[in-house]
Amino acid sequence: SISFDNTFYGLSNKREVFVTFLLELLLINCFTSTEIFFFYIFFETILIPMYILIGVWGSQKNKIFAANQFFLYTLFGSFFMLIAIIILYTIFGSSNLFLLKSFVIDNNLENLLFVLFFVSFSVKVPMFPFHLWLPKAHVEAPTVGSVLLAGVLLKLGSYGFLRYSLFLFPQASLYFAPIILAICVVSVVFSSLSTVRQIDLKRIIAYSSIAHMNYLIAGLFSNSLLAIAGSLLLQIAHGLSSSALFLCVGFLYERHKTRNIFYYRGMVTLMPFFVFYFFFFSLANLGFPGTVNFVSELLLFVGLLETNFFAQC
């Protein structure tokens, strides 16, 4: 992302570089924290640099609206996590992940805490009906913001499900699994149909990201080791392929100032090597055989079949 900015703008915009590195620092702290309270602090603080990237260096006229929508959606979801953390600390006197795992949690309390964490992480993934902020945020965000949003930031939601929801509340995860799988199916179908209708290249990638993220969330809650392994692999594969696609779209936008898909007909005659890379990453994103995306999605599909996924939905 920084290399992309350096190519088109040089490193004259030091503030954007600083905000980008700050965002990456907060993301690293999120992924390495074992204290739920500190995880929440970093989870919330990420809003600030991302809001600045979209609202200040966004490329479209509605960037302030998109930044506000992103901020409010995520803030709304995080409120439920804060309630859950307060309940945990009040009852058990700790917010350490591994210490909390050693306590026995009442079934009703476990279900309540699971729902609170679920709402918070489902906004970040995002899952239906909390997905509306993502396409607008991608369209308005600069290329750096879109790459970080698709490659890392969305994975905070799936990481939260794996690290906290499944780890701390295993019984509640099994109890709510059919409902979650049904929500994932609705999200995948809705976002896939929405993808077909788009003419903005960024919107196409954004809606496909929603479908991929919900597909891997279904794998996490399938109670299948094979599907969970596929979900973990898909997180890495999707992060790489979607980020590469956003870099390609950013390159096109900087040269031609449009993301309308109809504008780029016959591009292979002008930019053959670029078209090859764009085509390759597009194939990877759709899970073409021979790519890591294909392997991960195949593992996911087989794992879901093992657990009678369709009957549960």
Tab-separated table of C-alpha atoms in Angstrom:
chain	number	residue	atom	x	y	z
A	1	SER	CA	0.000	0.000	0.000
A	2	ILE	CA	2.793	2.404	0.903
A	3	SER	CA	4.634	1.443	-2.300
A	4	PHE	CA	1.482	2.215	-4.292
A	5	ASP	CA	1.247	5.666	-2.706
A	6	ASN	CA	4.929	6.262	-3.344
A	7	THR	CA	4.508	5.333	-7.024
A	8	PHE	CA	1.716	7.819	-7.710
A	9	TYR	CA	2.192	10.544	-5.116
A	10	GLY	CA	5.715	10.138	-3.761
A	11	LEU	CA	6.155	10.228	0.009
A	12	SER	CA	5.136	13.879	0.208
A	13	ASN	CA	1.949	12.983	2.069
A	14	LYS	CA	3.686	12.011	5.298
A	15	ARG	CA	0.482	12.301	7.315
A	16	GLU	CA	-1.204	9.549	5.314
A	17	VAL	CA	1.859	7.334	5.735
A	18	PHE	CA	1.816	7.977	9.491
A	19	VAL	CA	-1.901	7.155	9.765
A	20	THR	CA	-1.378	3.973	7.737
A	21	PHE	CA	1.436	2.769	9.989
A	22	LEU	CA	-0.615	3.682	13.071
A	23	LEU	CA	-3.482	1.570	11.769
A	24	GLU	CA	-1.142	-1.362	11.165
A	25	LEU	CA	0.300	-1.019	14.690
A	26	LEU	CA	-3.180	-1.125	16.227
A	27	LEU	CA	-4.088	-4.153	14.107
A	28	ILE	CA	-0.988	-6.018	15.306
A	29	ASN	CA	-1.914	-5.248	18.917
A	30	CYS	CA	-5.450	-6.502	18.283
A	31	PHE	CA	-4.231	-9.826	16.942
A	32	THR	CA	-1.686	-10.377	19.738
A	33	SER	CA	-3.633	-9.235	22.808
A	34	THR	CA	-4.711	-11.869	25.345
A	35	GLU	CA	-6.597	-9.380	27.527
A	36	ILE	CA	-10.138	-8.892	26.261
A	37	PHE	CA	-10.239	-5.343	27.622
A	38	PHE	CA	-7.085	-4.318	25.746
A	39	PHE	CA	-8.395	-6.088	22.662
A	40	TYR	CA	-11.513	-3.926	22.929
A	41	ILE	CA	-9.417	-0.756	23.312
A	42	PHE	CA	-7.394	-1.514	20.180
A	43	PHE	CA	-10.529	-2.739	18.384
A	44	GLU	CA	-12.148	0.647	19.004
A	45	THR	CA	-9.063	2.787	18.420
A	46	ILE	CA	-8.730	1.349	14.909
A	47	LEU	CA	-11.825	3.389	14.043
A	48	ILE	CA	-9.877	6.652	14.280
A	49	PRO	CA	-7.129	6.093	11.646
A	50	MET	CA	-9.571	4.278	9.345
A	51	TYR	CA	-12.053	7.143	9.661
A	52	ILE	CA	-9.282	9.604	8.776
A	53	LEU	CA	-8.164	7.547	5.763
A	54	ILE	CA	-11.699	7.438	4.358
A	55	GLY	CA	-12.848	10.922	5.367
A	56	VAL	CA	-9.688	12.889	4.537
A	57	TRP	CA	-8.005	10.999	1.684
A	58	GLY	CA	-11.067	9.366	0.138
A	59	SER	CA	-11.438	9.682	-3.614
A	60	GLN	CA	-15.171	10.395	-3.993
A	61	LYS	CA	-17.558	13.193	-3.010
A	62	ASN	CA	-19.465	11.085	-0.439
A	63	LYS	CA	-16.381	10.173	1.570
A	64	ILE	CA	-17.581	11.935	4.751
A	65	PHE	CA	-20.893	10.061	4.670
A	66	ALA	CA	-19.084	6.745	4.126
A	67	ALA	CA	-16.630	7.484	6.948
A	68	ASN	CA	-19.475	8.396	9.314
A	69	GLN	CA	-21.412	5.263	8.383
A	70	PHE	CA	-18.359	3.068	8.950
A	71	PHE	CA	-17.695	4.757	12.295
A	72	LEU	CA	-21.283	4.507	13.570
A	73	TYR	CA	-21.829	0.898	12.465
A	74	THR	CA	-18.629	-0.291	14.144
A	75	LEU	CA	-19.223	1.830	17.239
A	76	PHE	CA	-22.710	0.347	17.538
A	77	GLY	CA	-21.345	-3.190	17.357
A	78	SER	CA	-18.519	-2.519	19.798
A	79	PHE	CA	-20.993	-1.289	22.417
A	80	PHE	CA	-22.279	-4.853	22.848
A	81	MET	CA	-18.750	-6.163	23.332
A	82	LEU	CA	-18.167	-3.572	26.042
A	83	ILE	CA	-21.285	-4.770	27.889
A	84	ALA	CA	-20.036	-8.372	27.681
A	85	ILE	CA	-16.586	-7.401	29.007
A	86	ILE	CA	-18.139	-5.517	31.930
A	87	ILE	CA	-20.282	-8.555	32.793
A	88	LEU	CA	-17.269	-10.883	32.619
A	89	TYR	CA	-15.102	-8.637	34.782
A	90	THR	CA	-17.895	-8.071	37.326
A	91	ILE	CA	-18.527	-11.803	37.785
A	92	PHE	CA	-15.028	-13.287	37.413
A	93	GLY	CA	-12.798	-10.316	38.255
A	94	SER	CA	-10.571	-10.724	35.203
A	95	SER	CA	-10.483	-10.050	31.485
A	96	ASN	CA	-7.612	-12.431	30.716
A	97	LEU	CA	-8.611	-14.803	27.949
A	98	PHE	CA	-6.965	-17.936	29.360
A	99	LEU	CA	-8.017	-17.259	32.945
A	100	LEU	CA	-11.645	-16.829	31.876
A	101	LYS	CA	-11.434	-20.138	30.024
A	102	SER	CA	-10.716	-21.894	33.330
A	103	PHE	CA	-14.011	-20.718	34.874
A	104	VAL	CA	-17.310	-22.563	34.534
A	105	ILE	CA	-19.918	-20.272	32.968
A	106	ASP	CA	-23.641	-20.821	33.447
A	107	ASN	CA	-25.454	-21.814	30.235
A	108	ASN	CA	-27.815	-18.825	30.232
A	109	LEU	CA	-24.946	-16.422	30.925
A	110	GLU	CA	-22.840	-18.081	28.236
A	111	ASN	CA	-25.640	-17.669	25.692
A	112	LEU	CA	-26.037	-13.992	26.615
A	113	LEU	CA	-22.313	-13.273	26.370
A	114	PHE	CA	-22.084	-15.138	23.073
A	115	VAL	CA	-24.877	-13.042	21.545
A	116	LEU	CA	-23.209	-9.807	22.699
A	117	PHE	CA	-19.862	-10.791	21.177
A	118	PHE	CA	-21.580	-12.118	18.065
A	119	VAL	CA	-23.289	-8.804	17.284
A	120	SER	CA	-20.002	-6.953	17.679
A	121	PHE	CA	-18.005	-9.252	15.402
A	122	SER	CA	-20.804	-9.671	12.842
A	123	VAL	CA	-20.706	-5.919	12.176
A	124	LYS	CA	-16.980	-6.109	11.478
A	125	VAL	CA	-17.146	-9.161	9.154
A	126	PRO	CA	-19.777	-7.904	8.020
A	127	MET	CA	-22.838	-10.177	8.102
A	128	PHE	CA	-26.397	-9.474	6.999
A	129	PRO	CA	-28.000	-7.060	7.900
A	130	PHE	CA	-24.921	-5.107	9.114
A	131	HIS	CA	-23.130	-5.216	5.750
A	132	LEU	CA	-24.290	-1.919	4.233
A	133	TRP	CA	-21.294	0.105	5.401
A	134	LEU	CA	-18.661	-1.979	3.578
A	135	PRO	CA	-19.401	-1.252	-0.127
A	136	LYS	CA	-19.659	2.483	0.549
A	137	ALA	CA	-16.482	2.491	2.629
A	138	HIS	CA	-14.559	0.703	-0.138
A	139	VAL	CA	-15.867	3.012	-2.867
A	140	GLU	CA	-14.915	6.159	-0.965
A	141	ALA	CA	-11.672	4.943	0.637
A	142	PRO	CA	-8.274	5.538	-0.987
A	143	THR	CA	-6.470	2.502	-2.354
A	144	VAL	CA	-4.410	2.158	0.835
A	145	GLY	CA	-7.591	2.121	2.922
A	146	SER	CA	-9.291	-0.453	0.700
A	147	VAL	CA	-6.277	-2.767	0.785
A	148	LEU	CA	-6.061	-2.669	4.583
A	149	LEU	CA	-9.830	-2.923	4.947
A	150	ALA	CA	-10.137	-6.010	2.745
A	151	GLY	CA	-6.842	-7.649	3.607
A	152	VAL	CA	-6.734	-7.257	7.381
A	153	LEU	CA	-9.544	-5.236	8.957
A	154	LEU	CA	-12.390	-7.558	7.923
A	155	LYS	CA	-10.416	-10.476	9.359
A	156	LEU	CA	-10.772	-8.941	12.818
A	157	GLY	CA	-14.371	-10.158	12.849
A	158	SER	CA	-13.544	-13.742	11.901
A	159	TYR	CA	-10.544	-13.674	14.255
A	160	GLY	CA	-12.842	-12.508	17.053
A	161	PHE	CA	-15.233	-15.378	16.403
A	162	LEU	CA	-12.389	-17.899	16.476
A	163	ARG	CA	-10.396	-16.414	19.350
A	164	TYR	CA	-13.207	-15.389	21.694
A	165	SER	CA	-16.631	-16.749	20.714
A	166	LEU	CA	-15.592	-20.330	19.932
A	167	PHE	CA	-12.866	-20.447	22.589
A	168	LEU	CA	-14.790	-18.998	25.542
A	169	PHE	CA	-18.337	-20.067	24.671
A	170	PRO	CA	-18.170	-23.477	22.936
A	171	GLN	CA	-21.607	-24.676	24.083
A	172	ALA	CA	-23.307	-21.452	23.010
A	173	SER	CA	-21.502	-21.685	19.660
A	174	LEU	CA	-23.041	-25.107	19.071
A	175	TYR	CA	-26.449	-23.931	20.274
A	176	PHE	CA	-26.591	-20.928	17.924
A	177	ALA	CA	-24.790	-22.610	15.007
A	178	PRO	CA	-27.941	-23.336	12.914
A	179	ILE	CA	-29.048	-19.695	13.179
A	180	ILE	CA	-25.579	-18.431	12.282
A	181	LEU	CA	-25.338	-20.791	9.310
A	182	ALA	CA	-28.717	-19.552	8.055
A	183	ILE	CA	-27.545	-15.922	8.363
A	184	CYS	CA	-24.374	-16.810	6.454
A	185	VAL	CA	-26.412	-18.372	3.647
A	186	VAL	CA	-28.598	-15.262	3.381
A	187	SER	CA	-25.501	-13.037	3.382
A	188	VAL	CA	-23.738	-15.089	0.700
A	189	VAL	CA	-26.785	-15.215	-1.589
A	190	PHE	CA	-27.657	-11.535	-1.143
A	191	SER	CA	-24.105	-10.266	-1.652
A	192	SER	CA	-23.552	-12.566	-4.651
A	193	LEU	CA	-26.704	-11.291	-6.352
A	194	SER	CA	-25.691	-7.716	-5.518
A	195	THR	CA	-22.269	-8.295	-7.093
A	196	VAL	CA	-23.848	-9.088	-10.471
A	197	ARG	CA	-25.666	-5.736	-10.520
A	198	GLN	CA	-22.614	-3.529	-9.935
A	199	ILE	CA	-20.695	-1.548	-12.558
A	200	ASP	CA	-18.161	-0.006	-10.141
A	201	LEU	CA	-15.086	-2.245	-9.903
A	202	LYS	CA	-14.600	-1.504	-6.212
A	203	ARG	CA	-18.221	-2.347	-5.412
A	204	ILE	CA	-17.863	-5.660	-7.242
A	205	ILE	CA	-14.854	-6.634	-5.130
A	206	ALA	CA	-16.530	-5.337	-1.946
A	207	TYR	CA	-19.684	-7.422	-2.389
A	208	SER	CA	-17.647	-10.496	-3.317
A	209	SER	CA	-15.661	-9.950	-0.103
A	210	ILE	CA	-18.895	-10.060	1.900
A	211	ALA	CA	-19.761	-13.400	0.282
A	212	HIS	CA	-16.320	-14.876	0.955
A	213	MET	CA	-16.244	-13.690	4.563
A	214	ASN	CA	-19.667	-15.144	5.344
A	215	TYR	CA	-18.700	-18.389	3.645
A	216	LEU	CA	-15.693	-18.772	5.928
A	217	ILE	CA	-17.757	-17.801	9.006
A	218	ALA	CA	-20.095	-20.684	8.154
A	219	GLY	CA	-17.037	-22.939	8.204
A	220	LEU	CA	-15.957	-21.693	11.626
A	221	PHE	CA	-19.330	-22.575	13.175
A	222	SER	CA	-19.756	-25.872	11.321
A	223	ASN	CA	-18.127	-27.941	14.104
A	224	SER	CA	-15.881	-29.539	11.480
A	225	LEU	CA	-12.084	-29.439	11.727
A	226	LEU	CA	-11.850	-29.683	7.948
A	227	ALA	CA	-14.151	-26.683	7.460
A	228	ILE	CA	-12.328	-24.684	10.144
A	229	ALA	CA	-8.995	-25.401	8.434
A	230	GLY	CA	-10.531	-24.247	5.154
A	231	SER	CA	-11.804	-21.082	6.840
A	232	LEU	CA	-8.364	-20.232	8.204
A	233	LEU	CA	-6.760	-20.832	4.823
A	234	LEU	CA	-9.445	-18.794	3.056
A	235	GLN	CA	-8.778	-15.838	5.357
A	236	ILE	CA	-5.189	-15.718	4.132
A	237	ALA	CA	-6.063	-16.430	0.494
A	238	HIS	CA	-8.875	-13.884	0.362
A	239	GLY	CA	-6.754	-11.270	2.098
A	240	LEU	CA	-4.081	-11.599	-0.583
A	241	SER	CA	-6.330	-11.864	-3.656
A	242	SER	CA	-8.776	-9.100	-2.698
A	243	SER	CA	-5.966	-6.740	-1.690
A	244	ALA	CA	-4.240	-7.377	-5.021
A	245	LEU	CA	-7.474	-6.650	-6.886
A	246	PHE	CA	-7.936	-3.372	-5.022
A	247	LEU	CA	-4.367	-2.395	-5.925
A	248	CYS	CA	-5.124	-3.152	-9.583
A	249	VAL	CA	-8.324	-1.097	-9.482
A	250	GLY	CA	-6.467	1.727	-7.744
A	251	PHE	CA	-3.861	1.685	-10.516
A	252	LEU	CA	-6.602	1.947	-13.154
A	253	TYR	CA	-8.362	4.752	-11.300
A	254	GLU	CA	-5.194	6.815	-10.948
A	255	ARG	CA	-4.591	6.574	-14.703
A	256	HIS	CA	-8.139	6.965	-16.043
A	257	LYS	CA	-10.121	8.522	-13.137
A	258	THR	CA	-13.006	6.088	-13.445
A	259	ARG	CA	-13.946	2.667	-12.055
A	260	ASN	CA	-16.824	2.036	-14.468
A	261	ILE	CA	-16.381	-1.501	-15.748
A	262	PHE	CA	-17.673	-0.635	-19.242
A	263	TYR	CA	-14.888	1.912	-19.719
A	264	TYR	CA	-12.212	-0.782	-19.774
A	265	ARG	CA	-13.351	-2.829	-22.759
A	266	GLY	CA	-10.458	-3.906	-24.980
A	267	MET	CA	-7.882	-3.085	-22.321
A	268	VAL	CA	-5.775	-6.116	-23.249
A	269	THR	CA	-4.579	-4.352	-26.415
A	270	LEU	CA	-3.192	-1.427	-24.406
A	271	MET	CA	-1.999	-3.083	-21.153
A	272	PRO	CA	-1.470	-6.817	-21.810
A	273	PHE	CA	0.752	-7.529	-18.792
A	274	PHE	CA	-1.510	-5.635	-16.415
A	275	VAL	CA	-4.553	-7.484	-17.780
A	276	PHE	CA	-2.772	-10.788	-17.153
A	277	TYR	CA	-2.184	-9.921	-13.490
A	278	PHE	CA	-5.727	-8.607	-13.060
A	279	PHE	CA	-7.144	-11.744	-14.682
A	280	PHE	CA	-4.982	-13.999	-12.506
A	281	PHE	CA	-6.081	-12.352	-9.254
A	282	SER	CA	-9.701	-12.410	-10.430
A	283	LEU	CA	-9.429	-16.164	-11.031
A	284	ALA	CA	-7.868	-16.582	-7.598
A	285	ASN	CA	-10.661	-14.590	-5.993
A	286	LEU	CA	-13.351	-16.779	-7.568
A	287	GLY	CA	-11.556	-19.952	-6.448
A	288	PHE	CA	-10.165	-21.243	-9.725
A	289	PRO	CA	-8.479	-24.693	-9.513
A	290	GLY	CA	-4.761	-24.391	-8.889
A	291	THR	CA	-5.085	-21.422	-6.531
A	292	VAL	CA	-5.039	-21.380	-2.728
A	293	ASN	CA	-8.582	-20.001	-2.776
A	294	PHE	CA	-9.766	-23.158	-4.527
A	295	VAL	CA	-8.120	-25.433	-1.961
A	296	SER	CA	-9.552	-23.473	0.972
A	297	GLU	CA	-13.065	-23.313	-0.481
A	298	LEU	CA	-12.965	-27.021	-1.324
A	299	LEU	CA	-11.974	-27.848	2.265
A	300	LEU	CA	-14.783	-25.607	3.472
A	301	PHE	CA	-17.369	-27.205	1.219
A	302	VAL	CA	-16.386	-30.775	2.110
A	303	GLY	CA	-16.359	-29.893	5.815
A	304	LEU	CA	-19.812	-28.332	5.585
A	305	LEU	CA	-21.142	-31.423	3.814
A	306	GLU	CA	-19.710	-33.607	6.585
A	307	THR	CA	-21.733	-31.747	9.199
A	308	ASN	CA	-24.960	-31.854	7.157
A	309	PHE	CA	-24.784	-28.090	6.716
A	310	PHE	CA	-27.824	-27.760	4.450
A	311	ALA	CA	-30.074	-29.680	6.840
A	312	GLN	CA	-29.049	-27.368	9.707
A	313	CYS	CA	-29.938	-24.289	7.651
